[in-house]
Every structure is written in structure tokens, then in C-alpha cells.
Coordinates of C-alpha atoms in Angstrom, one line a residue:
Chain A
M1 CA 110.6 -8.8 98.0
G2 CA 110.7 -12.2 96.3
M3 CA 112.4 -10.7 93.3
T4 CA 115.1 -9.1 95.3
A5 CA 115.9 -12.3 97.1
S6 CA 116.1 -14.1 93.9
I7 CA 118.5 -11.7 92.3
T8 CA 120.7 -11.7 95.4
C9 CA 120.8 -15.5 95.3
R10 CA 121.8 -15.6 91.7
F11 CA 124.4 -13.0 92.2
I12 CA 126.0 -15.1 95.0
L13 CA 125.9 -18.2 92.8
F14 CA 127.5 -16.3 90.0
R15 CA 130.3 -15.1 92.2
A16 CA 130.8 -18.4 94.1
A17 CA 132.5 -20.4 91.5
P18 CA 135.8 -18.5 91.3
A19 CA 135.8 -17.9 95.0
V20 CA 135.7 -21.7 95.7
A21 CA 138.5 -22.2 93.2
L22 CA 140.6 -19.6 95.0
A23 CA 139.7 -21.0 98.4
V24 CA 141.2 -24.3 97.4
L25 CA 144.5 -22.5 96.7
V26 CA 144.7 -20.3 99.8
G27 CA 143.0 -22.1 102.6
P28 CA 139.6 -22.4 104.4
A29 CA 136.9 -20.6 102.5
G30 CA 135.5 -18.9 105.7
A31 CA 138.7 -17.4 107.0
H32 CA 138.5 -14.1 105.1
K33 CA 134.8 -14.0 104.7
D34 CA 133.7 -13.9 108.4
P35 CA 133.3 -10.3 109.5
V36 CA 136.1 -9.3 111.9
T37 CA 134.3 -8.2 115.0
P38 CA 135.7 -5.8 117.7
Q39 CA 135.6 -8.8 120.0
L40 CA 137.8 -10.8 117.6
L41 CA 140.3 -7.9 117.2
N42 CA 140.4 -7.6 121.0
S43 CA 141.2 -11.3 121.4
Y44 CA 144.0 -11.0 118.8
Q45 CA 145.4 -8.0 120.8
Q46 CA 145.1 -10.0 124.0
V47 CA 147.1 -12.9 122.5
F48 CA 149.8 -10.4 121.4
M49 CA 149.9 -8.6 124.8
E50 CA 150.2 -11.9 126.6
Q51 CA 153.3 -12.6 124.5
V52 CA 154.6 -9.1 125.3
R53 CA 154.1 -9.7 129.0
K54 CA 155.9 -13.0 128.9
G55 CA 158.7 -11.4 126.8
D56 CA 159.0 -8.6 129.3
L57 CA 159.4 -11.1 132.2
L58 CA 162.0 -13.1 130.3
F59 CA 163.8 -9.9 129.3
H60 CA 164.0 -8.9 133.0
G61 CA 165.3 -12.3 134.1
D62 CA 162.2 -13.6 135.8
A63 CA 163.2 -17.1 136.9
A64 CA 159.7 -18.5 137.2
T65 CA 158.9 -17.5 133.6
E66 CA 162.2 -19.0 132.3
E67 CA 161.5 -22.2 134.1
A68 CA 157.9 -22.4 132.8
M69 CA 159.1 -21.8 129.3
G70 CA 162.0 -24.2 129.6
V71 CA 164.8 -21.8 128.8
V72 CA 168.0 -20.7 130.5
L73 CA 168.7 -17.2 129.3
S74 CA 171.6 -16.4 131.6
K75 CA 174.0 -18.2 133.9
T76 CA 175.8 -15.0 135.1
G77 CA 173.0 -13.2 137.0
M78 CA 172.8 -10.8 134.1
A79 CA 169.4 -10.1 132.4
C80 CA 168.7 -8.4 129.1
A81 CA 167.2 -5.4 130.8
M82 CA 170.4 -4.7 132.8
C83 CA 172.0 -3.3 129.6
H84 CA 168.7 -2.5 127.8
P85 CA 166.3 -0.7 130.1
M86 CA 162.9 -0.5 128.3
T87 CA 164.8 -2.3 125.4
A88 CA 166.9 0.8 124.8
D89 CA 169.8 0.2 122.4
T90 CA 168.4 -3.0 121.0
H91 CA 167.5 -1.2 117.8
P92 CA 165.1 -3.8 116.4
A93 CA 164.1 -1.5 113.6
T94 CA 167.6 -1.7 112.2
F95 CA 167.6 -5.5 111.6
P96 CA 168.5 -7.4 109.5
K97 CA 171.9 -5.8 109.2
Y98 CA 175.6 -6.4 109.3
Q99 CA 176.4 -6.9 113.0
A100 CA 180.0 -6.1 113.9
Q101 CA 180.2 -8.4 117.0
M102 CA 179.2 -11.4 115.0
A103 CA 180.9 -10.4 111.8
K104 CA 177.9 -11.4 109.8
F105 CA 174.6 -10.3 108.4
A106 CA 172.2 -10.9 111.2
T107 CA 168.5 -10.9 112.1
L108 CA 167.2 -9.7 115.4
R109 CA 166.8 -13.4 116.5
D110 CA 170.5 -13.9 115.8
M111 CA 171.3 -10.9 118.0
I112 CA 169.0 -12.1 120.8
N113 CA 170.8 -15.4 120.8
W114 CA 174.2 -13.8 120.6
C115 CA 173.4 -11.8 123.8
I116 CA 172.1 -14.9 125.5
E117 CA 175.2 -16.9 124.7
K118 CA 177.9 -14.3 125.1
P119 CA 177.2 -11.6 127.7
N120 CA 174.7 -13.7 129.6
Q121 CA 176.4 -17.1 129.0
G122 CA 173.0 -18.7 128.8
E123 CA 171.7 -21.4 126.5
K124 CA 170.8 -20.5 122.9
I125 CA 167.0 -20.8 122.2
A126 CA 165.4 -22.1 119.0
D127 CA 164.4 -19.5 116.4
D128 CA 160.8 -20.8 116.4
S129 CA 160.6 -21.3 120.2
D130 CA 157.9 -19.7 122.3
A131 CA 160.5 -17.8 124.3
M132 CA 162.0 -16.3 121.1
K133 CA 158.6 -15.2 119.9
A134 CA 157.8 -13.7 123.3
L135 CA 161.2 -11.8 123.4
E136 CA 160.7 -10.6 119.9
A137 CA 157.1 -9.5 120.8
Y138 CA 158.3 -7.5 123.8
I139 CA 161.2 -5.8 121.9
Y140 CA 159.1 -4.8 118.9
W141 CA 156.2 -3.6 121.1
S142 CA 158.6 -1.6 123.3
Q143 CA 159.9 0.2 120.2
S144 CA 156.8 0.3 118.1
G145 CA 157.1 4.1 117.6
S146 CA 160.6 3.8 116.1
V147 CA 161.3 4.3 112.5
L148 CA 162.0 1.2 110.4
N149 CA 165.5 1.5 109.1
P150 CA 166.8 -1.9 108.2
G151 CA 170.5 -2.3 107.6
K152 CA 171.4 0.9 109.6
F153 CA 174.7 0.2 111.5
Chain B
M1 CA 151.2 17.2 127.5
S2 CA 152.7 14.2 129.4
E3 CA 153.6 14.4 133.1
L4 CA 157.2 14.1 132.2
D5 CA 157.0 17.1 129.8
K6 CA 155.3 19.1 132.6
V7 CA 158.2 18.3 134.9
R8 CA 160.8 19.2 132.3
R9 CA 159.1 22.5 131.6
E10 CA 158.9 23.3 135.3
M11 CA 162.5 22.4 135.7
A12 CA 163.5 24.7 132.9
T13 CA 161.4 27.6 134.4
V14 CA 162.7 27.1 138.0
L15 CA 166.3 26.2 137.3
Q16 CA 167.4 27.5 134.0
Q17 CA 166.5 31.1 134.1
V18 CA 168.0 33.6 131.7
G19 CA 171.5 34.7 132.8
V20 CA 171.8 32.1 135.6
R21 CA 174.8 29.9 135.1
P22 CA 177.5 28.4 137.3
D23 CA 180.0 31.0 138.4
P24 CA 182.2 32.2 135.6
S25 CA 185.3 31.3 137.6
L26 CA 184.2 27.7 136.9
R27 CA 184.5 28.2 133.2
I28 CA 184.8 25.1 131.1
T29 CA 187.9 25.1 129.1
R30 CA 189.0 23.0 126.1
R31 CA 191.0 20.5 128.1
T32 CA 190.6 17.0 129.2
F33 CA 187.1 15.8 128.3
V34 CA 188.6 13.9 125.5
H35 CA 190.5 11.1 127.2
K36 CA 194.3 11.5 126.9
S37 CA 194.5 8.5 124.7
C38 CA 192.0 10.1 122.3
L39 CA 194.0 13.3 122.0
V40 CA 195.5 12.1 118.7
G41 CA 193.1 13.6 116.3
A42 CA 191.6 15.9 118.9
A43 CA 192.0 18.9 116.6
T44 CA 189.5 17.5 114.2
V45 CA 187.2 16.2 117.0
A46 CA 187.2 19.6 118.6
E47 CA 186.3 21.1 115.3
T48 CA 183.5 18.6 114.8
F49 CA 182.0 19.4 118.2
A50 CA 183.0 23.0 118.3
W51 CA 179.5 23.9 119.3
W52 CA 179.5 21.4 122.1
P53 CA 181.2 22.7 125.2
L54 CA 183.9 20.3 126.2
L55 CA 183.7 19.0 129.7
N56 CA 185.7 19.2 132.8
T57 CA 188.4 21.7 133.4
L58 CA 186.7 23.7 136.0
D59 CA 188.3 26.9 137.2
V60 CA 187.6 27.1 141.0
A61 CA 188.3 30.4 142.6
Y62 CA 189.4 30.1 146.3
A63 CA 189.9 26.4 145.8
A64 CA 192.9 24.3 146.6
E65 CA 195.1 25.8 149.3
A66 CA 197.5 23.2 147.9
P67 CA 197.1 21.0 144.8
F68 CA 195.5 17.6 145.4
K69 CA 193.8 14.7 143.6
F70 CA 191.0 12.4 144.6
A71 CA 189.5 9.4 142.9
W72 CA 186.0 8.1 142.3
I73 CA 184.8 4.5 141.8
S74 CA 181.1 3.6 141.7
D75 CA 178.5 1.2 140.5
T76 CA 180.5 -2.0 140.8
H77 CA 177.3 -4.1 141.2
L78 CA 179.2 -7.0 142.6
Y79 CA 177.8 -10.5 142.4
P80 CA 179.3 -13.3 144.4
K81 CA 182.3 -14.8 142.7
S82 CA 180.5 -18.1 142.4
L83 CA 178.0 -16.5 140.0
N84 CA 180.5 -14.5 137.8
T85 CA 183.8 -12.8 138.1
R86 CA 183.5 -10.3 135.3
F87 CA 182.5 -7.4 137.6
V88 CA 185.0 -8.5 140.2
D89 CA 187.8 -8.4 137.7
K90 CA 187.0 -4.7 136.9
V91 CA 186.9 -3.5 140.5
V92 CA 190.2 -5.3 141.1
R93 CA 191.6 -3.4 138.1
A94 CA 190.2 0.0 139.3
A95 CA 191.5 -0.6 142.8
K96 CA 195.0 -1.4 141.5
E97 CA 195.0 1.7 139.3
V98 CA 193.8 4.0 142.1
Q99 CA 196.5 2.6 144.4
A100 CA 199.1 3.1 141.7
M101 CA 198.3 6.8 141.3
S102 CA 201.5 8.9 141.7
P103 CA 201.4 11.1 143.6
P104 CA 198.7 9.2 145.5
A105 CA 195.2 10.5 145.6
D106 CA 194.2 12.2 148.9
F107 CA 191.1 10.2 149.2
L108 CA 188.7 7.9 147.3
I109 CA 184.9 8.4 147.0
F110 CA 182.9 5.3 146.5
G111 CA 179.7 6.5 144.9
G112 CA 177.2 3.7 145.6
D113 CA 176.0 0.4 144.3
L114 CA 178.8 -1.6 145.6
A115 CA 176.6 -4.7 145.6
Q116 CA 174.1 -6.0 143.1
L117 CA 171.4 -7.5 145.3
G118 CA 172.5 -6.0 148.7
K119 CA 173.7 -9.3 150.0
V120 CA 176.2 -9.4 152.9
E121 CA 178.6 -11.5 150.8
E122 CA 178.5 -8.9 148.0
L123 CA 179.1 -6.0 150.3
E124 CA 181.9 -7.8 152.1
L125 CA 183.5 -8.8 148.7
G126 CA 183.6 -5.1 147.8
V127 CA 185.3 -4.2 151.1
E128 CA 187.8 -7.0 150.5
I129 CA 188.7 -5.8 147.0
L130 CA 188.9 -2.1 148.0
K131 CA 191.3 -3.0 150.8
E132 CA 194.0 -2.8 148.1
I133 CA 193.6 1.0 148.3
N134 CA 195.4 2.4 151.3
I135 CA 194.2 6.0 151.2
R136 CA 191.2 7.4 153.0
K137 CA 188.0 6.0 151.7
V138 CA 184.5 7.5 152.1
F139 CA 181.3 5.8 150.9
I140 CA 177.8 6.9 149.9
P141 CA 175.1 4.2 149.4
G142 CA 173.3 3.2 146.2
E143 CA 169.9 1.6 146.1
H144 CA 171.4 -1.8 145.4
D145 CA 173.3 -1.6 148.7
W146 CA 170.3 -0.7 150.8
Y147 CA 167.0 -2.4 150.1
L148 CA 167.6 -6.0 151.1
D149 CA 168.0 -5.1 154.8
M150 CA 167.2 -1.4 154.7
G151 CA 170.8 -0.4 155.0
K152 CA 171.7 -2.5 158.1
K153 CA 174.8 -4.2 156.7
W154 CA 175.8 -1.0 154.8
G155 CA 175.7 1.0 158.0
E156 CA 177.8 -1.6 159.9
L157 CA 180.5 -1.4 157.3
F158 CA 180.5 2.3 156.4
G159 CA 178.7 4.2 159.1
Q160 CA 176.5 7.3 158.5
P161 CA 175.4 7.5 154.8
N162 CA 175.7 11.3 154.7
W163 CA 178.7 13.2 155.9
T164 CA 180.8 16.3 155.3
F165 CA 184.4 17.3 155.6
D166 CA 186.6 20.2 154.5
H167 CA 189.8 19.5 152.5
K168 CA 192.3 22.1 151.4
G169 CA 189.8 24.9 150.9
V170 CA 186.9 22.8 149.5
R171 CA 183.8 21.7 151.4
F172 CA 182.9 18.1 150.5
V173 CA 179.4 16.7 151.2
G174 CA 178.2 13.2 150.8
L175 CA 174.4 12.9 150.3
D176 CA 172.2 9.8 150.7
T177 CA 169.7 9.9 147.8
V178 CA 168.6 6.3 148.0
S179 CA 167.2 5.4 151.4
R180 CA 164.0 7.5 151.3
G181 CA 162.0 5.4 148.9
P182 CA 158.2 5.3 149.6
D183 CA 157.1 2.1 151.4
Y184 CA 155.6 0.0 148.5
W185 CA 156.4 -3.3 150.2
T186 CA 154.6 -3.6 153.5
A187 CA 151.1 -3.5 152.3
K188 CA 152.0 -6.0 149.6
K189 CA 153.8 -8.2 152.1
M190 CA 156.9 -8.5 149.9
S191 CA 159.9 -10.4 151.1
P192 CA 163.2 -8.5 151.4
E193 CA 164.3 -10.2 148.2
E194 CA 161.2 -9.1 146.3
R195 CA 161.7 -5.5 147.5
M196 CA 165.3 -5.6 146.4
G197 CA 164.4 -7.1 143.1
H198 CA 162.2 -4.1 142.3
M199 CA 164.8 -1.6 143.3
A200 CA 167.4 -3.4 141.3
T201 CA 165.4 -3.0 138.1
L202 CA 166.2 0.3 136.5
D203 CA 163.1 0.4 134.4
G204 CA 160.8 -1.1 137.0
T205 CA 157.8 0.9 138.0
V206 CA 156.7 -0.9 141.2
A207 CA 159.0 1.1 143.4
G208 CA 157.8 4.4 142.1
P209 CA 159.9 7.6 142.3
W210 CA 162.2 6.4 145.0
A211 CA 165.2 8.7 144.6
G212 CA 165.1 11.6 147.0
V213 CA 167.1 13.6 149.6
G214 CA 164.3 14.0 152.3
R215 CA 163.3 17.0 154.4
D216 CA 165.5 16.1 157.3
Q217 CA 168.6 15.7 155.1
L218 CA 167.8 18.9 153.3
D219 CA 167.8 20.7 156.7
W220 CA 171.0 19.0 157.5
L221 CA 172.5 20.1 154.2
A222 CA 171.4 23.7 154.8
A223 CA 172.9 23.6 158.4
T224 CA 176.1 22.1 157.0
L225 CA 176.6 24.9 154.5
A226 CA 175.3 27.7 156.7
N227 CA 178.8 28.7 157.9
W228 CA 180.5 28.3 154.6
D229 CA 181.4 31.3 152.5
R230 CA 178.9 31.5 149.6
N231 CA 181.7 32.1 147.1
R232 CA 183.9 29.2 148.2
P233 CA 183.7 25.9 146.4
V234 CA 181.3 23.1 147.5
V235 CA 181.5 19.6 146.0
I236 CA 178.5 17.4 146.6
F237 CA 178.6 13.6 146.0
S238 CA 175.4 11.8 145.4
H239 CA 174.4 8.5 143.9
N240 CA 171.6 10.0 141.8
P241 CA 171.9 13.2 139.8
L242 CA 170.6 16.2 141.7
Y243 CA 168.4 17.4 138.9
E244 CA 165.6 16.0 136.9
Y245 CA 166.9 13.6 134.3
Y246 CA 164.5 10.9 132.9
P247 CA 162.3 10.0 135.8
P248 CA 161.1 6.7 134.3
W249 CA 164.6 5.3 135.1
N250 CA 164.9 7.2 138.4
F251 CA 167.8 9.2 137.0
W252 CA 166.8 12.1 139.3
V253 CA 165.9 13.0 142.8
R254 CA 162.2 13.8 143.2
D255 CA 162.9 16.7 145.6
W256 CA 165.2 18.5 143.2
R257 CA 163.3 21.8 143.8
E258 CA 164.1 21.8 147.5
V259 CA 167.7 20.7 146.8
N260 CA 168.0 23.7 144.4
E261 CA 166.6 26.0 147.1
V262 CA 169.3 25.0 149.5
L263 CA 172.1 25.2 147.0
K264 CA 171.0 28.4 145.2
P265 CA 172.9 30.9 147.3
Y266 CA 176.2 29.1 146.8
T267 CA 177.9 30.2 143.6
K268 CA 180.5 27.3 143.1
V269 CA 178.7 24.0 143.5
T270 CA 179.8 20.9 141.7
N271 CA 177.7 17.7 141.9
I272 CA 179.5 14.5 141.1
H273 CA 177.2 11.5 140.9
G274 CA 177.0 7.9 139.8
H275 CA 173.9 5.7 139.0
V276 CA 173.7 6.7 135.3
H277 CA 176.7 4.5 134.2
Q278 CA 177.5 7.0 131.4
V279 CA 179.3 10.2 130.6
L280 CA 176.9 13.1 131.5
Y281 CA 177.4 16.8 132.0
N282 CA 174.8 19.4 132.9
E283 CA 174.6 22.9 134.3
I284 CA 171.5 23.7 136.4
G285 CA 171.3 27.1 137.9
T286 CA 174.6 27.7 139.7
M287 CA 175.5 24.1 139.9
R288 CA 177.3 21.8 137.5
S289 CA 176.7 18.1 137.5
I290 CA 179.1 15.4 136.3
G291 CA 177.9 11.9 135.8
M292 CA 180.5 9.1 136.4
L293 CA 181.2 5.8 134.7
A294 CA 180.4 2.5 136.3
T295 CA 182.9 -0.3 136.5
S296 CA 180.2 -2.8 135.9
W297 CA 178.3 -2.1 132.7
P298 CA 177.3 1.1 130.7
W299 CA 173.6 2.2 130.5
P300 CA 172.4 3.5 127.2
Y301 CA 171.4 7.2 127.1
A302 CA 167.8 7.8 128.0
P303 CA 165.5 8.2 124.9
E304 CA 165.0 11.9 125.7
G305 CA 166.2 14.5 128.1
V306 CA 170.0 13.9 127.9
P307 CA 171.4 17.3 128.9
K308 CA 172.5 19.2 125.8
L309 CA 175.9 19.9 127.3
T310 CA 176.7 16.2 127.4
K311 CA 179.3 15.0 124.9
P312 CA 178.1 11.4 124.7
M313 CA 179.8 8.1 124.7
I314 CA 179.3 6.0 121.6
R315 CA 177.5 2.6 121.9
V316 CA 179.8 0.0 123.3
D317 CA 180.7 -3.5 122.2
P318 CA 178.6 -5.8 124.5
G319 CA 181.1 -8.6 123.9
D320 CA 183.9 -6.6 125.6
H321 CA 183.4 -6.4 129.4
F322 CA 185.9 -3.6 129.6
D323 CA 184.2 -1.4 127.0
G324 CA 182.3 1.7 128.2
V325 CA 183.3 1.4 131.8
G326 CA 186.0 2.7 134.2
W327 CA 186.6 5.1 137.0
E328 CA 187.6 8.8 137.5
K329 CA 190.5 11.0 138.7
I330 CA 189.7 14.4 139.9
D331 CA 192.7 16.8 140.1
V332 CA 192.5 20.1 142.0
S333 CA 195.5 22.1 140.9
A334 CA 197.3 24.9 142.6
Q335 CA 196.0 27.1 139.8
D336 CA 192.5 26.6 141.1
K337 CA 191.4 24.3 138.4
V338 CA 189.6 21.0 138.8
D339 CA 190.1 18.5 136.1
V340 CA 187.9 15.4 135.9
E341 CA 189.5 12.6 133.9
Y342 CA 187.4 9.6 132.9
V343 CA 189.7 6.6 133.1
M344 CA 188.1 4.6 130.4
W345 CA 189.6 1.2 129.7
R346 CA 188.8 1.2 126.0
K347 CA 189.9 4.1 123.8
Q348 CA 187.1 4.7 121.3
V349 CA 184.5 5.6 123.9
L350 CA 183.6 9.1 123.1
A351 CA 181.6 10.3 120.1
Q352 CA 184.1 11.0 117.4
S353 CA 181.7 12.1 114.8
P354 CA 178.0 12.9 114.4
D355 CA 177.6 9.4 112.8
D356 CA 178.6 7.7 116.0
Y357 CA 176.4 9.9 118.2
A358 CA 173.4 9.4 115.9
K359 CA 173.5 5.7 116.6
S360 CA 171.4 5.9 119.7
I361 CA 169.0 8.6 118.6
P362 CA 166.0 7.3 116.7
E363 CA 164.6 5.0 119.3
V364 CA 161.1 5.6 120.7
L365 CA 160.6 3.5 123.9
R366 CA 157.6 2.4 125.9
P367 CA 157.6 1.6 129.6
R368 CA 157.4 -2.1 130.4
V369 CA 154.0 -3.8 130.9
A370 CA 154.7 -6.7 133.3
D371 CA 154.7 -4.6 136.4
S372 CA 151.2 -3.4 135.8
M373 CA 149.9 -6.9 134.9
W374 CA 151.6 -8.6 137.9
P375 CA 149.9 -9.4 141.2
Y376 CA 151.5 -6.2 142.5

């Protein structure tokens, strides 16, 4: 019993040195060493679905959510879902691509902002804003069975 | 197997039995589906889609004691002018064009969803714009016209939502497919605005399968057709399609089986409907169904279940308010033919090649989540 413990201990010591060196380069040593529990995975999923839910409400023009997140996505009464029920015809799996309306190579975020500014006549949102992440989460989640096909016109 | 798949299979079993088709006198010919402005190059298009029946010259035996035309406008979804004028501009244009038809149309059908949120000012704005048209006008309601005040203002303006009249050898019937939604609002103590909000969301799930004809109206329809020769043409106007087409977006009536029971004996039935905001063509049993354009905005096609006889629109330019929308002329000729012409305001609207059509194919969509996570 004692022998076994000793061997294990030495093994850890032997392995520890390069691991510490690597940890300095990539971040907290514990981050990838803690076992990922089902509870943890569930909490990650909950965080994601909360963003999907917020994005769904924004996409459907929910005024309270827009106000809470400090964005004005439309000034015409139009909402994203009026042209894109269940995000149909948003084709997130085809971005980035050349987008004819903008006459440029565009990301999905560029396209979201184009729709906010042009058809909806709302106010452009920042690429790293919470609202953009939520909209992106909802659109990708809605089409998560679609085949990735970047660049497809 | 999903619930939707079960319904689809049942529909195919009930309605699409071997050998049952619309009467051969209603044969689809090669004319007119391609908009007149698209006829340049039509030879190659026809070749590309040779396996796709082209829509809309319908040969109606016993029809038309004299030739006539009528017009259809629907799905204008008017907001007050103070909010935006883009939808207003298009209804104004459609009204001018219908009024300018020469010879004039015998009547105009308004196929529902005049208003966006059912407000009095929206409905009255629609009446004001359509005053431009001096011919007879008949209206059927859409859900957007109805669920703020449960049809009160709509009834004051337009009267009974279902109606029938005979015109030059054709029996026309207007059906109300929107007012029979199940009561999802009372128990939840929703305000009229909340109720309307759920109805105004195409992909919303709170309202459930609201589109339907209703037992009493089915009986009325049967009585209305009882004295009509089964081999004479019947044209039925409805806001929703009278067959199962993508229930998650309520592109159907839930009592399609009963509707089919009533219509089955009649051999020349044409259903002209709005709600889908897209070119759509289907044949179900002895009935053909033609989906009409909106003036407001085009819906994309559903991710599955688009009738195989549909020759689809291509995706439109969202920066162009006049793309993918318009109105329709229906021409009943002395030669017993009915031509439906889509008056589309932009020219490149129909699929011109398999590449165009394929644009909207590879999406896999999920229903939204917020409804189920809401207080409702």
C-alpha cells in the first residue's frame, strides 16, 4: 500500500514540471485538470440556452428585452422574424461570404447589422455586444442541423 | 416519426389517392406562370423546368358565360403611416394598377391581413387606400385583422366574413379561416394586445393550431354548394391554404379533412389563398390551390413540405421593398380558360435555374424556444 502511494507520488512529481511550464503559457493550471462533471456541462448548456432565449426575444422584436439590453433593433415596426420565421433564409452556415446587398465579403455579424440598419432602420449594435452574441446564439442554435458551407452564395 | 410526418402521410393517404386529380378540363398548360416580363428566355427556362408543370392556365369547362377578369390583393399588413410608409406605398401602387386595368376587372378580392396589429387606424387606412379602386370589392379576414378586438372593427367595415355569389357561370365562395382559433388567452388573462402579438407571429407557438374553418361554416359551405352542379366551376377564396402545408407556421387549416369531405364531390374546385406571401401551387384531390403574393413582404419557403408542383420564387433582395411582392390578375376567358398572372414588381422573381432554386434548400430549422420559457 505504502509502496504504491510512493510510486504514484513520484510519478506525479516527475510529470509536474513540464505541466507547470505549460500552464504558465496557456493559463490557470487547474482549468483543464478539473474533471468536467455532468453538472458543469449542464451549467454551460444553461448559459448557452439563456443566450438563445434572449436572442429569440430580440429576433422577434420583444420591446422589454431590447430595452433591458439597451438596443434599438428597429424603428419601423419590423422585426427580424417577420422575414425570417424560425430564422429561415438567414443561412448562417454560409457565412462568411460575398454578400451582394453589401457588395463586400461579410460575416454573419455584418449581415445582422445590415438588416438592423437597412430594412429595420434600427441602430447598429457593436460586434462584441451582448445583444449581438444573443442574436448569433439564437440563429446558430435554430439552424444547428444545417450543413456548414461557408462562402456559398 | 414526428407528429408532422404522421399528418403528412395521412394527408397523402386521404387526399392524394392514385388516379385522383383535378378535372382534366382544368389542365395546366404552358402559358403564363412565367411573368410576361420574364418571357424573354422562356424557351430555355421551360426546358430547364420541363419536368415541373407550369402554373396557371386552367381550362374551366362550363365557365365564363362571358369573359371577365378579377383582381386579388392581400397581406398588406398596414402599419400606421407614422411608423413607416413602405407598406403603404405598395398598397397605393397596387390599388392604382388595379384601377388602371383595361378593360376593368369585374371585382376585387381582398384576401386578408389588411392590418398588421388589428388597430382601427390600420384597418381604416386600408379602406382609405383601397377607395382608389372603384369596382366591386369583397373582403375575407386574416388573423392580423381579427384578434385585437375579435373581429369587431373588421365586421363594421366589411360585414359577414364568409359569403358567396355567382358570377358569369362561376360560383365564388369566401371562407373565414382565421376566427376559430382556440381560446388560449382567457385563462392566461392576456390583454388584447398580447393576444394579437401571438397571432401576429408566424412562428409563434402560444396560439397553437389556430387556422380552421369550423363545423358551422363547413355546414354552411355544404349548404351553399348543395344546389350547384357538381361539374361546374367553384372558386373558393381563403386566407390560409385549404390543405396541410407546414403546420408549425400555420400554413394550413386544421380541419382540412372535413373541408375535403365537403369539396370532394365537386370536380372543378380552385382555391385561391393568401397568408403564405409566396408563389405556391398544389393539387389536392380534385382541388387546385394557388398561393398569392403579399404586397408587404415575402416569406421564405418552409423548410419542408413545399408542394412539388410549386415553381418557386428565388430569394429576394431584402434591401428592395418592391422585390418578391405584388398582386394578381385572374382572367376568365370566353374560351373557358382561367389565367392567373402574378403582377410582380421586380422581374427576376422566379427560379430561372436550379442554382437559384437551391439557394433556400439546405436549411434545417428548429422551432423557437422563448414561447416555452415564457410565463405563458
